mmCIF file of C-alpha atoms in Angstrom:
data_model
loop_
_atom_site.group_PDB
_atom_site.id
_atom_site.type_symbol
_atom_site.label_atom_id
_atom_site.label_comp_id
_atom_site.label_asym_id
_atom_site.label_seq_id
_atom_site.Cartn_x
_atom_site.Cartn_y
_atom_site.Cartn_z
ATOM 1 C CA MET A 1 0.000 0.000 0.000
ATOM 2 C CA THR A 2 1.125 3.497 -0.738
ATOM 3 C CA THR A 3 0.040 6.810 0.656
ATOM 4 C CA PRO A 4 -1.391 9.552 -1.543
ATOM 5 C CA ALA A 5 1.248 11.647 -3.271
ATOM 6 C CA PHE A 6 -0.176 14.826 -1.756
ATOM 7 C CA PRO A 7 -0.642 16.071 1.798
ATOM 8 C CA PRO A 8 -4.240 15.601 3.039
ATOM 9 C CA ALA A 9 -4.346 19.327 3.850
ATOM 10 C CA HIS A 10 -4.149 19.991 0.098
ATOM 11 C CA LEU A 11 -7.705 18.695 -0.361
ATOM 12 C CA LYS A 12 -10.495 20.813 1.140
ATOM 13 C CA LEU A 13 -14.287 20.832 0.896
ATOM 14 C CA LYS A 14 -16.437 23.941 0.697
ATOM 15 C CA ARG A 15 -20.036 24.798 -0.085
ATOM 16 C CA ALA A 16 -20.586 26.832 -3.237
ATOM 17 C CA TYR A 17 -22.512 29.376 -1.164
ATOM 18 C CA GLU A 18 -19.508 30.246 0.996
ATOM 19 C CA PRO A 19 -17.274 33.066 -0.245
ATOM 20 C CA ALA A 20 -14.129 32.134 -2.131
ATOM 21 C CA VAL A 21 -10.864 32.989 -0.379
ATOM 22 C CA PRO A 22 -7.259 32.780 -1.604
ATOM 23 C CA GLU A 23 -6.594 29.856 0.773
ATOM 24 C CA ASP A 24 -9.036 27.754 -1.300
ATOM 25 C CA GLY A 25 -6.352 27.343 -3.948
ATOM 26 C CA VAL A 26 -7.740 25.655 -7.071
ATOM 27 C CA ARG A 27 -11.550 25.610 -6.814
ATOM 28 C CA VAL A 28 -13.278 22.703 -8.575
ATOM 29 C CA LEU A 29 -17.050 22.353 -8.719
ATOM 30 C CA ILE A 30 -17.847 18.643 -8.482
ATOM 31 C CA ASP A 31 -21.641 18.775 -8.886
ATOM 32 C CA ARG A 32 -23.524 17.886 -12.063
ATOM 33 C CA LEU A 33 -25.856 20.880 -11.639
ATOM 34 C CA TRP A 34 -24.841 24.512 -11.213
ATOM 35 C CA PRO A 35 -25.606 25.767 -7.662
ATOM 36 C CA ARG A 36 -28.830 27.793 -7.612
ATOM 37 C CA GLY A 37 -28.412 31.504 -7.134
ATOM 38 C CA VAL A 38 -24.617 31.459 -7.461
ATOM 39 C CA SER A 39 -23.109 33.632 -10.180
ATOM 40 C CA LYS A 40 -20.068 32.505 -12.104
ATOM 41 C CA ALA A 41 -18.146 35.477 -10.705
ATOM 42 C CA SER A 42 -18.941 34.726 -7.072
ATOM 43 C CA ALA A 43 -18.283 30.996 -7.532
ATOM 44 C CA ALA A 44 -14.708 31.861 -8.573
ATOM 45 C CA LEU A 45 -14.187 28.374 -9.994
ATOM 46 C CA ASP A 46 -11.114 27.172 -11.804
ATOM 47 C CA GLU A 47 -12.839 24.095 -13.168
ATOM 48 C CA TRP A 48 -16.209 22.333 -13.280
ATOM 49 C CA MET A 49 -15.854 18.546 -13.316
ATOM 50 C CA LYS A 50 -19.419 17.391 -14.023
ATOM 51 C CA GLU A 51 -18.180 13.992 -15.128
ATOM 52 C CA ILE A 52 -17.209 12.899 -11.619
ATOM 53 C CA ALA A 53 -20.482 13.926 -10.013
ATOM 54 C CA PRO A 54 -22.942 11.192 -9.086
ATOM 55 C CA SER A 55 -25.187 10.177 -11.966
ATOM 56 C CA THR A 56 -28.555 11.883 -12.195
ATOM 57 C CA GLU A 57 -30.216 8.600 -11.244
ATOM 58 C CA LEU A 58 -28.045 8.172 -8.147
ATOM 59 C CA ARG A 59 -28.451 11.810 -7.105
ATOM 60 C CA LYS A 60 -32.243 11.584 -7.354
ATOM 61 C CA TRP A 61 -32.341 8.229 -5.550
ATOM 62 C CA PHE A 62 -30.212 9.553 -2.670
ATOM 63 C CA GLY A 63 -32.164 12.787 -2.306
ATOM 64 C CA HIS A 64 -29.793 13.764 0.541
ATOM 65 C CA ASP A 65 -31.544 11.240 2.783
ATOM 66 C CA SER A 66 -28.987 10.376 5.474
ATOM 67 C CA ALA A 67 -30.702 6.994 5.951
ATOM 68 C CA ARG A 68 -29.444 6.113 2.438
ATOM 69 C CA TRP A 69 -25.906 7.381 3.098
ATOM 70 C CA GLU A 70 -24.128 4.009 3.335
ATOM 71 C CA GLU A 71 -25.671 2.727 0.106
ATOM 72 C CA PHE A 72 -25.071 6.066 -1.631
ATOM 73 C CA GLN A 73 -21.374 5.837 -0.776
ATOM 74 C CA ARG A 74 -21.145 2.316 -2.159
ATOM 75 C CA ARG A 75 -22.931 3.217 -5.403
ATOM 76 C CA TYR A 76 -21.013 6.463 -5.925
ATOM 77 C CA ARG A 77 -17.662 4.726 -5.376
ATOM 78 C CA ALA A 78 -18.703 2.197 -8.042
ATOM 79 C CA GLU A 79 -19.518 5.034 -10.446
ATOM 80 C CA LEU A 80 -16.188 6.727 -9.755
ATOM 81 C CA GLN A 81 -14.308 3.651 -10.992
ATOM 82 C CA ALA A 82 -15.251 4.707 -14.529
ATOM 83 C CA HIS A 83 -13.544 8.083 -14.045
ATOM 84 C CA ALA A 84 -9.976 7.128 -13.185
ATOM 85 C CA GLU A 85 -8.547 9.803 -15.497
ATOM 86 C CA ALA A 86 -10.477 12.616 -13.784
ATOM 87 C CA LEU A 87 -9.513 11.284 -10.352
ATOM 88 C CA ASP A 88 -5.861 11.171 -11.404
ATOM 89 C CA ARG A 89 -6.140 14.768 -12.662
ATOM 90 C CA LEU A 90 -7.446 15.888 -9.248
ATOM 91 C CA ARG A 91 -4.674 13.984 -7.452
ATOM 92 C CA ALA A 92 -2.056 15.589 -9.715
ATOM 93 C CA LEU A 93 -3.467 19.052 -8.962
ATOM 94 C CA ALA A 94 -3.383 18.311 -5.221
ATOM 95 C CA GLU A 95 0.284 17.336 -5.459
ATOM 96 C CA LYS A 96 1.163 20.925 -6.393
ATOM 97 C CA HIS A 97 -1.694 23.049 -5.037
ATOM 98 C CA VAL A 98 -4.392 23.235 -2.436
ATOM 99 C CA VAL A 99 -7.560 21.983 -4.147
ATOM 100 C CA THR A 100 -11.021 22.826 -2.840
ATOM 101 C CA LEU A 101 -13.830 20.536 -3.925
ATOM 102 C CA VAL A 102 -16.847 22.811 -4.215
ATOM 103 C CA TYR A 103 -20.326 21.342 -3.693
ATOM 104 C CA SER A 104 -23.828 22.735 -3.166
ATOM 105 C CA ALA A 105 -25.434 20.236 -0.763
ATOM 106 C CA HIS A 106 -26.706 21.619 2.553
ATOM 107 C CA ASP A 107 -25.513 18.612 4.571
ATOM 108 C CA ALA A 108 -21.754 18.947 5.034
ATOM 109 C CA ALA A 109 -21.384 15.370 6.310
ATOM 110 C CA HIS A 110 -23.478 13.463 3.738
ATOM 111 C CA ASN A 111 -22.632 14.577 0.205
ATOM 112 C CA ASP A 112 -20.641 13.543 -2.845
ATOM 113 C CA ALA A 113 -17.660 15.753 -1.949
ATOM 114 C CA VAL A 114 -17.128 13.787 1.271
ATOM 115 C CA VAL A 115 -17.019 10.510 -0.658
ATOM 116 C CA LEU A 116 -14.811 11.963 -3.384
ATOM 117 C CA ARG A 117 -12.279 13.275 -0.854
ATOM 118 C CA GLU A 118 -12.139 9.839 0.788
ATOM 119 C CA VAL A 119 -11.548 8.152 -2.558
ATOM 120 C CA LEU A 120 -8.822 10.646 -3.501
ATOM 121 C CA THR A 121 -6.978 10.259 -0.188
ATOM 122 C CA GLU A 122 -7.251 6.487 0.266
ATOM 123 C CA LYS A 123 -4.157 4.386 0.162
ATOM 124 C CA SER A 124 -3.872 2.398 -3.029
#
């Protein structure tokens, strides 16, 4: 097993509705849908990676129901296996910069960004 090639502190999570700050580093929106009421200017994104967001079907099934959290994690991890190139791109960015995964969910503990960060920082 190896450890990630970047320090864990290089990978942050932040809601799209919170103001961007310089400490965010590279800001990457990881949702399939644009956050409601957020302008492109205030989002201050460097990239929008729709392809690594949960599928529309999975997002609708989950519906941010914490009772479905365990199964959501399992299904989303399975979907992420098809996006190895995008995951590698995020890891490469995190090797050189702080990367903030930007999401719009209200629940900071049960959302796709939490799962994505875990996947990106797991030992391989």
